[in-house]
Structure formats: structure tokens, C-alpha cells
Coordinates of C-alpha atoms in Angstrom, one line a residue:
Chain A
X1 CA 17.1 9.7 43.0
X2 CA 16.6 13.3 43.9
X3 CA 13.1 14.6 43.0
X4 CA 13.2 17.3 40.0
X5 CA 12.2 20.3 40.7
X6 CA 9.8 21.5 38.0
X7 CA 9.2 25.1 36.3
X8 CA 6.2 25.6 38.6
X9 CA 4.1 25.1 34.5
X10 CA 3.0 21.4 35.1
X11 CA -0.3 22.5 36.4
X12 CA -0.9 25.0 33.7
X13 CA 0.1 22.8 30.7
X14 CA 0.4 19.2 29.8
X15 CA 3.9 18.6 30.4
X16 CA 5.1 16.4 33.4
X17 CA 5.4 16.7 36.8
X18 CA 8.4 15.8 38.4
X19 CA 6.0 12.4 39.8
X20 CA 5.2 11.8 35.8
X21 CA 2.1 13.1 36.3
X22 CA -0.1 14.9 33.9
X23 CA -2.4 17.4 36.3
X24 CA -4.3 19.1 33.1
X25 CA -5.3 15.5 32.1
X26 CA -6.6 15.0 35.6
X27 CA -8.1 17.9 35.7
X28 CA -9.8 17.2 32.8
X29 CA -11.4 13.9 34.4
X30 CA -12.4 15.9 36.9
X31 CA -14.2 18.7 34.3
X32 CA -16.5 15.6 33.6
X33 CA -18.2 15.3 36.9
X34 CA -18.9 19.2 36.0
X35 CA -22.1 18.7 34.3
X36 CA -23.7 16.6 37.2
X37 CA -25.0 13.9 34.9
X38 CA -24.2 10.0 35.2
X39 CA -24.5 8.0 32.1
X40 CA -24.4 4.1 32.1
X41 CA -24.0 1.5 29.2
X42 CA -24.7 -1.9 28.4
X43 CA -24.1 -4.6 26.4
X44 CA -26.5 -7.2 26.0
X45 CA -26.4 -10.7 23.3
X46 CA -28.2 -8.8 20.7
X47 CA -28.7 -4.6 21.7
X48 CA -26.6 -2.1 23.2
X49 CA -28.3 0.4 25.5
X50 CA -27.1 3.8 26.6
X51 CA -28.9 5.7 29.6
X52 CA -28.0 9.1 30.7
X53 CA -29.7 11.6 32.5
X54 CA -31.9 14.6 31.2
X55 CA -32.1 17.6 33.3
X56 CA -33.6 20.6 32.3
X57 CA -32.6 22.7 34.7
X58 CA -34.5 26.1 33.5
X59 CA -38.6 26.1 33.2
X60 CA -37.7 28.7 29.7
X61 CA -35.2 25.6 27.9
X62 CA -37.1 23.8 25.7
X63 CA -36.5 20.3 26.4
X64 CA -36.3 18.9 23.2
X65 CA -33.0 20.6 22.2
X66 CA -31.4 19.2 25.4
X67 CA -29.5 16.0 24.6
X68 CA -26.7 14.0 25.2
X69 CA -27.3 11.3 23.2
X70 CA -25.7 11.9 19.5
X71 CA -26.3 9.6 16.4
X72 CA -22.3 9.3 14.4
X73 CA -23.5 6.6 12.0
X74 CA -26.3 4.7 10.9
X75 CA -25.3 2.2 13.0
X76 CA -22.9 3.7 15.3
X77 CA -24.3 6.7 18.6
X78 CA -22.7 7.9 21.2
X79 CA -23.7 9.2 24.7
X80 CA -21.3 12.1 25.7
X81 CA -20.3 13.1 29.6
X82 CA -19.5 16.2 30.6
X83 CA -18.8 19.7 29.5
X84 CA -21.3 20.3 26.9
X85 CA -19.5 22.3 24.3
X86 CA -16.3 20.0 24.5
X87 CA -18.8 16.9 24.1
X88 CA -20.5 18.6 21.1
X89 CA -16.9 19.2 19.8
X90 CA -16.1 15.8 19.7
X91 CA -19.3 14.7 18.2
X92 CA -18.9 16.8 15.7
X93 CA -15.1 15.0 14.9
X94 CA -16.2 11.9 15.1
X95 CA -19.0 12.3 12.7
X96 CA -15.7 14.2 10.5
X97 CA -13.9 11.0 10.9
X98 CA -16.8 8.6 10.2
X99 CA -17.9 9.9 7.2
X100 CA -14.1 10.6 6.2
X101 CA -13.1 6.5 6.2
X102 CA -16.6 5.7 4.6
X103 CA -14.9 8.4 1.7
X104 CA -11.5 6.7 1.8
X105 CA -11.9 3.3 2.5
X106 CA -15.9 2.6 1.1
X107 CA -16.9 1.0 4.2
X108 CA -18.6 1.5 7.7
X109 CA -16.2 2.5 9.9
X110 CA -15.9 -0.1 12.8
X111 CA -16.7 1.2 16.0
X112 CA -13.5 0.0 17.6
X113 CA -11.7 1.6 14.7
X114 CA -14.0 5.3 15.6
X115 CA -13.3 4.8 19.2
X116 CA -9.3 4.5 18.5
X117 CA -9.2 7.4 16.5
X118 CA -10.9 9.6 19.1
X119 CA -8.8 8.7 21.8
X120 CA -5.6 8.8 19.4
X121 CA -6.9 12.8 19.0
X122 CA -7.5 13.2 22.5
X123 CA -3.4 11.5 23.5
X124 CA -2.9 14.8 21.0
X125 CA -4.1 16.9 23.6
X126 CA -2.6 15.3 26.3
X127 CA 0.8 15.9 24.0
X128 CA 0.4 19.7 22.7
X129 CA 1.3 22.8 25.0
X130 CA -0.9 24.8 22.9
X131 CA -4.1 22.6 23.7
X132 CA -6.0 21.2 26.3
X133 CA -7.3 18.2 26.7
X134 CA -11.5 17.8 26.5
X135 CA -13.6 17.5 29.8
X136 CA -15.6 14.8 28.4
X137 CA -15.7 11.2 27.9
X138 CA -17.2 9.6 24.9
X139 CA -19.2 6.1 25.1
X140 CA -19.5 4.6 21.6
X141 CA -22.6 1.7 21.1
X142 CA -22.4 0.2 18.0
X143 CA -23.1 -2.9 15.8
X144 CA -20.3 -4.2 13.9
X145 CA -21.2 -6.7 10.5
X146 CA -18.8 -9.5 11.9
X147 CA -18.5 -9.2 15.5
X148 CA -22.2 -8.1 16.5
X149 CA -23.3 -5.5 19.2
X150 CA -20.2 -3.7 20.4
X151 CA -19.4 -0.8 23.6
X152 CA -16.4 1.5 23.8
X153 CA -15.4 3.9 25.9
X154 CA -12.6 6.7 25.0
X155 CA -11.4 9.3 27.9
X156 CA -9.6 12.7 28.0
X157 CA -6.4 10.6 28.1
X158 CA -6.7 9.1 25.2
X159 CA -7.3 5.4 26.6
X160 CA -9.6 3.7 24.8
X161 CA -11.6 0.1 25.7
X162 CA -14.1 -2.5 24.9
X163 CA -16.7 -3.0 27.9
X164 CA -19.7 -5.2 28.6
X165 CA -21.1 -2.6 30.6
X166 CA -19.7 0.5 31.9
X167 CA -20.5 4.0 33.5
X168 CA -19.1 7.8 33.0
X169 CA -20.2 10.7 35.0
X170 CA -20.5 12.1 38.8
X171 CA -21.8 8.7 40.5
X172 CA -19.6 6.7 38.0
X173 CA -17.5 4.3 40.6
X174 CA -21.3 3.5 42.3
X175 CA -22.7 2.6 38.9
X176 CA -19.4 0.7 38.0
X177 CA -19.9 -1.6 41.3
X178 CA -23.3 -1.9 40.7
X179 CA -22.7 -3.2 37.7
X180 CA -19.7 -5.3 38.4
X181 CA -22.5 -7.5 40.4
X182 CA -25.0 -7.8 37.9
X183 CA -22.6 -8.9 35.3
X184 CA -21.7 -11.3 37.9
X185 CA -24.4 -13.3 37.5
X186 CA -25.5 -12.8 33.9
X187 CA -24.4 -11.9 30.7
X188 CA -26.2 -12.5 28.1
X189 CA -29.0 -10.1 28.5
X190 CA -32.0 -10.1 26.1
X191 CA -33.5 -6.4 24.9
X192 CA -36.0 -5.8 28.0
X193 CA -33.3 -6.8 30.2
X194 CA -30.5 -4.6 29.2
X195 CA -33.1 -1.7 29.4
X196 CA -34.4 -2.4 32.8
X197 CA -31.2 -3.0 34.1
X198 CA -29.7 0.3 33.2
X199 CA -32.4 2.1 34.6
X200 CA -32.4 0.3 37.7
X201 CA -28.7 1.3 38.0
X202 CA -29.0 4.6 37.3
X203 CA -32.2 5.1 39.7
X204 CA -30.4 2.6 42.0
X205 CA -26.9 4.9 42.2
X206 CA -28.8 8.6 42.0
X207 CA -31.7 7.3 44.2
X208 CA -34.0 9.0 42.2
X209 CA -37.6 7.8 41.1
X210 CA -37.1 8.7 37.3
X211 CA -40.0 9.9 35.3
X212 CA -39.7 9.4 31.6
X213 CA -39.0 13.3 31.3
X214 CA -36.0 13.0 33.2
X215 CA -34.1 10.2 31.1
X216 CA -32.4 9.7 27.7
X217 CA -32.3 6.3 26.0
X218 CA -30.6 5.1 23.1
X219 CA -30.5 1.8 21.4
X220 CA -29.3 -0.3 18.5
X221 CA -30.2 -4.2 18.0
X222 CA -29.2 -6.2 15.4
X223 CA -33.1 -6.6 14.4
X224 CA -33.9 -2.9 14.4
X225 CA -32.5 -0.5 11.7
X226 CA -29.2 1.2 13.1
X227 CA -29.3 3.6 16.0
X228 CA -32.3 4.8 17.9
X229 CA -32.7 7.4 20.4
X230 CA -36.2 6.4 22.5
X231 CA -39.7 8.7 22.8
X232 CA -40.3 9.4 26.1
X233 CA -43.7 6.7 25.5
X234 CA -41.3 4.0 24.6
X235 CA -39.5 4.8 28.1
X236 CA -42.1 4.9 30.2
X237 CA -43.0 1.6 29.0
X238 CA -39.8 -0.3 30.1
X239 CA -40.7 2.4 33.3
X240 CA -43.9 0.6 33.9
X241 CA -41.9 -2.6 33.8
X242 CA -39.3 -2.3 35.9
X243 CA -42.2 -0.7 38.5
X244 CA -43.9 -3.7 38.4
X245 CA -40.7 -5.9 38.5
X246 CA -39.7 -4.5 42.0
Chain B
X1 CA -1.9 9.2 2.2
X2 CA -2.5 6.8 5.2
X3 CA 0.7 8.4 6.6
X4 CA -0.5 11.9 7.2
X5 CA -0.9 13.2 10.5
X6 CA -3.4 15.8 10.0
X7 CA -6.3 14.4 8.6
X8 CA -7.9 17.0 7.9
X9 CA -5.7 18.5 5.2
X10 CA -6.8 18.3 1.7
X11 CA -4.8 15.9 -0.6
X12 CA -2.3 17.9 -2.7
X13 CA -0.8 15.7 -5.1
X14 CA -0.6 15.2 -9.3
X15 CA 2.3 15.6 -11.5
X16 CA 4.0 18.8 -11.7
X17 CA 3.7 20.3 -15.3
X18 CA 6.1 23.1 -15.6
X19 CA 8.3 21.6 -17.9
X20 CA 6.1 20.3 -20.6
X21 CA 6.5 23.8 -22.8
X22 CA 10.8 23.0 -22.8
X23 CA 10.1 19.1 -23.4
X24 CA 7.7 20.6 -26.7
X25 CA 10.5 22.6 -27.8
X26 CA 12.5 19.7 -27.3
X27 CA 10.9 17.1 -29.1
X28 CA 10.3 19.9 -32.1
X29 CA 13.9 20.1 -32.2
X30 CA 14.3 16.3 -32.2
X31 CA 12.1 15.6 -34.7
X32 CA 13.5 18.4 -37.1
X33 CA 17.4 16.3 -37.2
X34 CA 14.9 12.6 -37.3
X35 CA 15.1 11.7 -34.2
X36 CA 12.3 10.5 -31.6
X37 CA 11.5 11.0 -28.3
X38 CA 11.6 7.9 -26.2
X39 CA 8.3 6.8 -24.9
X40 CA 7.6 4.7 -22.1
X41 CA 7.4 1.0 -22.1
X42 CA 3.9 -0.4 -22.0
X43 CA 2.3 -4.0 -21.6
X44 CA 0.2 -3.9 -24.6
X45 CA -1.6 -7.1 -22.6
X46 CA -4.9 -8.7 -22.9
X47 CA -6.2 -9.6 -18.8
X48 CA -9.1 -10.7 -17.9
X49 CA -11.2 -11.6 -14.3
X50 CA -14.2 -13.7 -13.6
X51 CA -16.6 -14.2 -10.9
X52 CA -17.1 -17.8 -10.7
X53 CA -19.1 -20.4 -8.2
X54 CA -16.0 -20.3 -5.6
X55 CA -14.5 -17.0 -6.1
X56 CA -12.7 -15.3 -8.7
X57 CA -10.2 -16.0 -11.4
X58 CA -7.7 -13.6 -12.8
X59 CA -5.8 -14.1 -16.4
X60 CA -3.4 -12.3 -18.0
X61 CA -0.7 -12.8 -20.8
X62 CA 2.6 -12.1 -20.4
X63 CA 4.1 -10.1 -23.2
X64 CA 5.4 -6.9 -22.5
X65 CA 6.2 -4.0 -25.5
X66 CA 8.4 -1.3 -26.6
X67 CA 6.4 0.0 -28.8
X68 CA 6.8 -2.9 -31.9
X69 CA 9.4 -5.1 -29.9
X70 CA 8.6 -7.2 -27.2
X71 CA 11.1 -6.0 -24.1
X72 CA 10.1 -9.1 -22.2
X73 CA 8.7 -12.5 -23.1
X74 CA 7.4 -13.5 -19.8
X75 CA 6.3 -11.0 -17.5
X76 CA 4.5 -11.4 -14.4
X77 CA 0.9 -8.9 -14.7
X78 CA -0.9 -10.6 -12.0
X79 CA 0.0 -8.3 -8.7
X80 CA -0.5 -9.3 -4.9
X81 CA -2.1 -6.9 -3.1
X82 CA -3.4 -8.6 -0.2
X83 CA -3.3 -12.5 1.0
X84 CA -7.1 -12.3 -0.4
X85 CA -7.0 -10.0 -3.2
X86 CA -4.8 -9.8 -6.1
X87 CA -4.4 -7.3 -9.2
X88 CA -3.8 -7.4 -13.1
X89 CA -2.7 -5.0 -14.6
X90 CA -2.4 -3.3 -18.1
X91 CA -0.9 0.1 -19.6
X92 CA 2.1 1.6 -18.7
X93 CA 4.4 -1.4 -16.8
X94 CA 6.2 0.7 -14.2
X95 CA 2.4 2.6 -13.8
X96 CA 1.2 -0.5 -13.1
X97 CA 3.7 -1.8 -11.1
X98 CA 4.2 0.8 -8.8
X99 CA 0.4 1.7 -8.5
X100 CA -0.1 -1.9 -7.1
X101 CA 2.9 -1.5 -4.7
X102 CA 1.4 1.2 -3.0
X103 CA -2.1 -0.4 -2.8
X104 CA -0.1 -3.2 -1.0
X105 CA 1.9 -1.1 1.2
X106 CA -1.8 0.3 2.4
X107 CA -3.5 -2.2 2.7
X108 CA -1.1 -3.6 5.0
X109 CA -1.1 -0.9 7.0
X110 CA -4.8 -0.9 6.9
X111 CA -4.9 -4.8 8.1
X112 CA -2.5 -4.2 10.8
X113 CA -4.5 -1.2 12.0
X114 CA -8.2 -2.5 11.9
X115 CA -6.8 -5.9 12.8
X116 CA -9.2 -7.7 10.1
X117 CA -8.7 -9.2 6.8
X118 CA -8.7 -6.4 4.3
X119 CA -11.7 -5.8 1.9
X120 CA -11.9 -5.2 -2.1
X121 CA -13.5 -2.3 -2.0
X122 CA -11.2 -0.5 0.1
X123 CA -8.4 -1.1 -2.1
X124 CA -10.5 -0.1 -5.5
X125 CA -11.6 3.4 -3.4
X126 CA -8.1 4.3 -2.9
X127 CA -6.9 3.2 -6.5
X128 CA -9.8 5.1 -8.2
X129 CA -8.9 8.3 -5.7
X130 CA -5.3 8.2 -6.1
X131 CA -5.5 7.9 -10.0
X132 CA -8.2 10.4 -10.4
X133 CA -6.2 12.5 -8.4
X134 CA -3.3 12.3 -11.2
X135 CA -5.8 12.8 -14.0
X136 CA -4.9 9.9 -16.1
X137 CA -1.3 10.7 -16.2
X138 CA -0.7 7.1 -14.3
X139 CA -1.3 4.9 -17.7
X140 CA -2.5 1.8 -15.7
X141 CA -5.4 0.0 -16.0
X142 CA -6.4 -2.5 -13.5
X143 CA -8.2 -5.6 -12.4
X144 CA -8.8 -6.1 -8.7
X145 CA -10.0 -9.5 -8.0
X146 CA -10.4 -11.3 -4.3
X147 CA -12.8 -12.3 -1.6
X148 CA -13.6 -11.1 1.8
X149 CA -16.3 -11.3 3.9
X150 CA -18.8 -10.2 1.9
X151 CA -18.0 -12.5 -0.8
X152 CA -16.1 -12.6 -4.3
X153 CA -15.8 -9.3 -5.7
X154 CA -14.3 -8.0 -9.0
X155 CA -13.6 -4.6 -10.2
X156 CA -12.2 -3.0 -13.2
X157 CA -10.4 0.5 -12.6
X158 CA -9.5 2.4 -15.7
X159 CA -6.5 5.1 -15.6
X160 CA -8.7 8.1 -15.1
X161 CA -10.4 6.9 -12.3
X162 CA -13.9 5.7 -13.1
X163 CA -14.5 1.9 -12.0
X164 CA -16.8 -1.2 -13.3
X165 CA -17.7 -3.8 -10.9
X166 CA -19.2 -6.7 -13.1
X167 CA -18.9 -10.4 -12.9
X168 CA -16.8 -10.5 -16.2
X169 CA -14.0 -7.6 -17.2
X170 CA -11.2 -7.6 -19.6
X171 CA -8.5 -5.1 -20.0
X172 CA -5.6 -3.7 -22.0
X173 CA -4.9 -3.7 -26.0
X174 CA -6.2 -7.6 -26.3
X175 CA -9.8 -6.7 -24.4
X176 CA -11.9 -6.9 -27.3
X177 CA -10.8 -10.5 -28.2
X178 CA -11.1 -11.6 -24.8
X179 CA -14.2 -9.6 -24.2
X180 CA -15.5 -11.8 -27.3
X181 CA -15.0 -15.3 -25.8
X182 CA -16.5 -14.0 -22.5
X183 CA -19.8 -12.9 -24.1
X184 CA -20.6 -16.1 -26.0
X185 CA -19.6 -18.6 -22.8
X186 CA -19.8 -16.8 -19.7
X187 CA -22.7 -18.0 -17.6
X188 CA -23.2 -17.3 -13.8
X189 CA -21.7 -20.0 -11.0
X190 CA -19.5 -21.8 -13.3
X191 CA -17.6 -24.9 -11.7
X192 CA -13.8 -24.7 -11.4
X193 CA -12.4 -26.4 -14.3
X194 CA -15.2 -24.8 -16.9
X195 CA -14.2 -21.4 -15.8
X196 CA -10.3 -22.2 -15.9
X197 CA -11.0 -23.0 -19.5
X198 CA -13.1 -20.3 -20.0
X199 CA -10.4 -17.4 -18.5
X200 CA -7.5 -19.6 -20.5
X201 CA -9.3 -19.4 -24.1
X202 CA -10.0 -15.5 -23.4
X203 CA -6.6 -14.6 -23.1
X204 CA -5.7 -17.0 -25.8
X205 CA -8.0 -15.3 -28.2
X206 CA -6.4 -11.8 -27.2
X207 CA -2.1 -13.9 -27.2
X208 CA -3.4 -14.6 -31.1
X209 CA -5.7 -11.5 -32.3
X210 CA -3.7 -8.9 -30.4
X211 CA 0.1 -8.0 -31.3
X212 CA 0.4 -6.7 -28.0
X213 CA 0.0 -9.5 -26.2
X214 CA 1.5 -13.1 -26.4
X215 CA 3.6 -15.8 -24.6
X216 CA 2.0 -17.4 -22.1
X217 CA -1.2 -17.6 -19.9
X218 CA -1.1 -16.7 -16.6
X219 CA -3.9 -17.6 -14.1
X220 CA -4.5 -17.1 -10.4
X221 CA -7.7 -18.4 -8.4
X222 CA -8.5 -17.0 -5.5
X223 CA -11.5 -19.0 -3.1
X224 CA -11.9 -18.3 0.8
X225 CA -9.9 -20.8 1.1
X226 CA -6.8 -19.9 -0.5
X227 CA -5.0 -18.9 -3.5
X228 CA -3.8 -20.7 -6.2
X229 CA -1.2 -19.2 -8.8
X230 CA -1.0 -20.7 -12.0
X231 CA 2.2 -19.2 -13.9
X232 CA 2.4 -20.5 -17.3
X233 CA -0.9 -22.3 -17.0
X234 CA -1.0 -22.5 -20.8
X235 CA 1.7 -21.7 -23.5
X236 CA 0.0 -21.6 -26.8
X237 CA 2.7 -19.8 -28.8
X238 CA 5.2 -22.2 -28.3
X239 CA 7.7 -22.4 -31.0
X240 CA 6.9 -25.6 -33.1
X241 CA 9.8 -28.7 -33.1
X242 CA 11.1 -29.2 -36.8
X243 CA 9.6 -32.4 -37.9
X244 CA 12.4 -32.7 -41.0
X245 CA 15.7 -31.7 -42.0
X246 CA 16.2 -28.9 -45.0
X247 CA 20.0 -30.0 -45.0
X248 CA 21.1 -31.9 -47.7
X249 CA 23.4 -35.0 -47.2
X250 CA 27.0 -34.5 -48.5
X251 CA 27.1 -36.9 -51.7
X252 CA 23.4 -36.2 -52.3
X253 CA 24.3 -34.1 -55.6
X254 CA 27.0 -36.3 -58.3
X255 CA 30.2 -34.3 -58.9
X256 CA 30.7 -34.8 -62.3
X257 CA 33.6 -32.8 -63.1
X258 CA 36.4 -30.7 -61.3
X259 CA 39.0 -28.1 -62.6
X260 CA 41.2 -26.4 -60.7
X261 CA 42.7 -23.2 -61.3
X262 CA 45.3 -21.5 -59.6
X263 CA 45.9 -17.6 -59.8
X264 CA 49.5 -16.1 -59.4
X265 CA 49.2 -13.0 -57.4
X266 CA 52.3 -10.2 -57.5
X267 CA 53.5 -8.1 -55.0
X268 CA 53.0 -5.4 -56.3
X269 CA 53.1 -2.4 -53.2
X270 CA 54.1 -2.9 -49.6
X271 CA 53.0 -0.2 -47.0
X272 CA 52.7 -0.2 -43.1
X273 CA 50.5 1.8 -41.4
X274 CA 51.3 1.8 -37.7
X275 CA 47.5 1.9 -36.0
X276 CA 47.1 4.0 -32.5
X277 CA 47.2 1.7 -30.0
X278 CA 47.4 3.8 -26.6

């Protein structure tokens, strides 16, 4: 079959390339890795945990107003990746769409259910001329009533999935390897656990030395109540731990 | 409403009233030669839910009206919505009818989209929205009964749009006889049997106090582990079998005399009239 020649437009929009390509949606994966941050997720027997980096990159920011960890729910966060003002965007939606079903329906909207309407908005993008898609991906933790602790994933394309444990960001196929191994060999991880191993992977990957300053936790168990973004004490503590671990 | 694209966009919806000033001047004029206005047919029914040890139990009767006739003798008032929760429901038939269709149709959709069992409050929100939403001009009042996962649940929605979740309800023109046998008997965790009885003498009470509502009684039970409709569980207005005959024998009264007497008729005119048959 003879290749097509295309309008010259497939780079500029999201229509198709003669391969059946989309190059905005790719370019929008690549718009992630623009922020420089790696974020990794876990899902243990009875917590998720979210880690992502915090950098602070000017002495004049004040560091508390720096954050990529975002509560949607009382028992649903998020960690975004990416461009910040597309991430905060999206936040923003979902937080629309929560609160919109709990309106409708009079229920907690499932996170699998949140995660599937985000990425159905993003295919949108990924469809419309007039819009392009978002450089960010979204990671969804979440406890649901029925099926416990739950992790999802959405991306610019509009593909959404369930994960054990998974990564977004700059060093994200590192993070994903690492991971692959320690799921290997385990996976029901308690609380401490789930911590210290996203840390480890993240320090692992970046080969940093993190200070408590310089990372973002977030949590939800089924004990505790809903989602939890940690102080930078309660991280230094699982800091201490790991320290001592290794 | 599940079907729109754009979710943000605000509902638009409600009757449109434009005509009601020509159907005033129509009716006026009606009224002025003796005639009336039709008026829609309603159920003029006595239902009734309650919450019992294993789930929930739904009653209704099955008369429908037209205004002072019955239109139907046996009519079916207990709804499926879901494989978990069905409906009653009282007021204007088609209202009712229809209204439960489309919580069906929804909650289908819903099911298929969540991929779980559907849930009684979801389908009482979107009744309680939608007929808010026509400010009462949908005459139905309903009874949503069913368990899910967080247990047996009953609700009561009434045709503006305000709701009652209670572990007793009654409904429609026969409610306050029902409501009666529920407040002296009900008690919490009844057995199966006891609360059959109890859901079959309310809607009797409202089949015998209430014109509007007679035939037979109609129960459904639904438990986690299934449902059980009971059509014609009870027919207390059956008509009664003759225990005698009111005809008399022939030969029962003596003839005692006969006279027979004939008349002699003349012609007197004869005249035919050749009637239009094409």
C-alpha cells in the first residue's frame, strides 16, 4: 500500500499521520518529563502510598505552597506529573467530577470510576483540533468500600489502568524496573513497608540522599481517616528507618 | 441525563407551559355547552414497603381509576428497576410508569458502566432530581425498595421531589388505612411470614377503606438472595359464590284458571318506505 502523503498539519494538531500516529499526543508524554520531577506509587494490603519529589528551586518560593500532591475526595488524592498548570487543571476537573456524581448519584465516586472519566476527557483532547492534549499524568490512590486500597494511573492519551505499583515522571522506566523486582518477591506489603520502599526507589533511581524537605508523601489506609498528605516529621521518621535498614 | 456529553451543562428540562392560557379558554368554553375536560387516568392505589429482618417487602393493590370507574381490575404497581431494587408506584399511571422506565433504563447504564451492582440511593437521587426538576407536574408517587451492599434500604419519593427514608411507608389515596395497620403492628426485624401478613393486612385495610384501591394484593420480597414476586398473593374482594337459587321451579305456583282471548286486528293502512341503503 502506498504511504499517504499527509497535509504537513499532523505535527501541529491531533489528527493522524500517515503511520497512524498521533505526534501532539506524544508530544504531550514528552511535556511530562518537563517539570523534572519522578513520582512513584504503591500499593500495599492495607495503604496506598504516593512519593514525589519537592523541589524548591528559588530561595524567595515559599515552600509550603509548592505541591504536587492534591486531595479529590475524602478518601480519594492524587499525585500529579508534569506541567504544573495543566496538572492543576485537571485537579481541579476531577474534584468537578467527584463532587458532581456524589450530586447525581449520592455516593462516593469509585476511584476506578474518577480515573475513567479523566482519561475519557483526556481521549477528548486527543480527538478535538481545537484542543490539546494535557502534559501531565494523573496517579489516583484511593480506598474503595468493597474492593479496599486501590492505584490508577490515567495519561495524556486517555489510557487508563489499575497498578500495584507504578511510576510517572523523568526517571519513570528506572523506577518501573525497580519496581518490577520488588513486586517480584512481595506483595502484600504492610504500612512501614510500602513507605520505605517508595522512598528507596525514588532515592535508588535519582541517586539522591533525600532530606525530608525535599519529598512529598501522601497516604490513605483503611484504619486512618481518608487521605493524608505527611508533615515533613512524620517523613523523616520512615527517613530514619530506612537509614537504619540499609 | 446520563446521555449528555458535556457534563458540565446545566439541566434544562420541565414541561413547556405556553399553551395553558388556550387550554383555559378551552375548558371555559367546554364547560359553558356541559361538557368536561378529560383528565388523566390515575391509580387511586394504597402501596406500601417494609424493612424487615431479611430485606424488604413491597405491597400494592391493583385497582386502577378513571376518576369513579375502575379502567383496570388487575394492574401491575410493583416496577423493576434493578435485579435488587424494585418500585411501587401511585398517582398518575403513565407518570408512574414511565418515571420507573427511565430509572431502569439508568440504572442499567449505570451498572454496566461502574461494573457493580446498582445502589438504592442512586436511583432515589435521580428520581427526587428529575421530578423536582418538573415541579410536581409528574403526578407519581413512589416507593423504592431493594438491597445492596449496604443493606436493605427503603425510600418514599413524593411527586415534588422531597423523599422519606423510614423503615415503614405507605403511599397513594389508601395510605392512611394502610399507614393505620403499620403503626399498631410494625416492630423492627420481623420474621418472614409475620411481615408478609403484616404488608398483606395493610393493603387490605386500604382494598376495603379506600374506593380507590381494590382487587387484589400484590407482594414482592426482595433479600440478598433473590427476589420473590408474589402476584395475587391475596384476593380479598373476590366475588362471593351464590349459596341458593332465587329462581322459582315451574309448577311451584297452582294455575287455577286460564282464559284465552283472542284479538282481531284490521288492516287498516299499508305504506312502504324504501330505507337508504347505499
Amino acid at each position: 500500500m502506498s504511504r499517504g502523503s499527509s497535509a504537513g498539519f499532523d505535527r501541529h494538531i491531533t489528527i493522524f499521520s500517515p503511520e497512524g500516529r498521533l505526534y501532539q499526543v506524544e508530544y504531550a508524554f514528552k511535556a511530562i518529563n518537563q517539570g523534572g520531577l519522578t513520582s512513584v506509587a504503591i500499593r500495599g494490603k492495607d495503604c496506598v502510598v504516593a512519593v514525589t519529589q519537592k523541589k524548591v528551586p528559588d530561595k524567595l518560593l515559599d515552600a509550603m505552597t509548592v505541591t504536587h500532591l492534591y486531595k479529590i475526595t475524602e478518601n480519594i488524592g492524587c499525585v500529579m506529573t508534569g506541567m504544573t498548570a495543566d496538572s492543576r487543571s485537571q485537579v481541579q476537573r476531577a474534584r468537578y467530577e467527584a463532587a458532581n456524581w456524589m450530586y447525581k448519584y449520592g455516593y462516593e465516586i469509585p476511584v476506578d470510576m474518577l480515573c475513567k472519566r479523566m482519561a475519557d476527557i483526556s481521549q477528548v483532547y486527543t480527538q478535538n483540533a481545537e484542543m490539546r492534549p494535557l502534559g501531565c499524568c494523573m496517579i489516583f490512590v484511593g480506598l474503595d468500600e468493597e474492593l479496599g486500597p486501590q492505584l490508577y494511573k490515567c495519561d495524556p492519551a486517555g489510557y487508563y489502568c489499575g497498578f500495584k505499583a507504578t511510576a510517572a515522571g523523568v526517571k519513570q522506566t528506572e523506577a518501573t524496573s525497580y519496581l518490577e523486582k520488588k513486586v517480584k518477591k512481595k506483595l502484600d506489603w504492610t504500612y512501614e513497608q510500602t513507605i520505605e520502599t517508595a522512598i528507596s526507589c525514588l532515592a535508588t533511581v535519582l541517586s539522591i540522599d533525600f532530606k525530608p524537605s525535599e519529598l512529598e508523601v501522601g497516604i490513605i489506609t483503611t484504619k486512618g481517616s481518608g487521605f493524608k498528605i505527611l508533615s515533613e516529621n512524620e517523613i523523616d521518621v520512615h527517613l530514619v528507618a530506612l537509614s537504619e535498614r540499609e | 441525563m446520563l446521555h449528555s456529553a458535556k457534563p458540565c451543562e446545566i439541566q434544562t428540562g420541565g414541561f413547556c407551559f405556553e399553551n395553558t392560557r388556550r387550554n383555559a379558554v378551552l375548558e371555559s368554553s367546554l364547560s359553558e355547552s356541559g361538557y368536561k375536560a378529560p383528565g388523566a387516568r390515575k391509580t387511586g392505589t394504597t402501596i406500601a414497603g417494609i424493612v424487615f429482618k431479611d430485606g424488604v417487602i413491597l405491597g400494592a393493590d391493583t385497582r386502577a381509576t378513571d376518576d369513579m370507574v375502575v379502567a383496570d381490575k388487575n394492574c401491575m404497581k410493583i416496577h423493576f428497576i434493578a435485579p435488587n431494587i424494585y418500585c411501587c408506584g401511585a398517582g398518575v399511571a403513565a407518570d408512574a410508569d414511565v418515571t420507573t422506565q427511565i430509572m431502569s433504563s439508568n440504572v442499567e447504564l449505570h451498572m454496566l458502566n461502574t461494573g457493580r451492582p446498582a445502589l438504592v440511593t442512586m436511583v432515589t437521587r435521580q428520581l427526587k432530581q428529575m421530578l423536582f426538576r418538573y415541579q410536581g407536574q409528574i403526578g407519581a408517587s413512589l416507593i423504592v425498595g431493594g438491597v445492596d451492599v449496604t443493606g436493605p434500604q427503603l425510600y418514599s419519593v413524593y411527586p415534588h421531589g422531597s423523599y422519606d427514608k423510614l423503615p415503614f411507608l405507605t403511599m397513594g389515596s389508601g395510605a392512611a388505612a394502610a399507614v393505620s395497620v403499620f403503626e399498631d403492628r410494625f416492630k423492627p426485624n420481623m420474621e418472614l411470614e409475620e411481615a408478609k401478613q403484616l404488608v398483606r393486612e395493610a393493603i387490605t385495610a386500604g382494598i376495603f377503606c379506600d374506593l380507590g384501591s381494590g382487587s387484589n394484593v400484590d407482594l414482592c420480597i426482595i433479600t440478598e438472595a433473590g427476589v420473590e414476586m408474589l402476584r395475587g398473593y391475596d384476593k380479598p374482594a373476590m366475588k362471593g359464590k351464590r349459596e341458593g337459587q332465587y329462581r322459582y321451579k315451574p309448577g311451584t305456583t297452582a294455575v287455577l284458571t286460564k282464559t284465552v282471548t283472542p284479538f282481531p286486528l284490521v288492516v287498516v293502512d299499508e305504506s312502504v318506505q324504501i330505507m337508504d341503503t347505499e
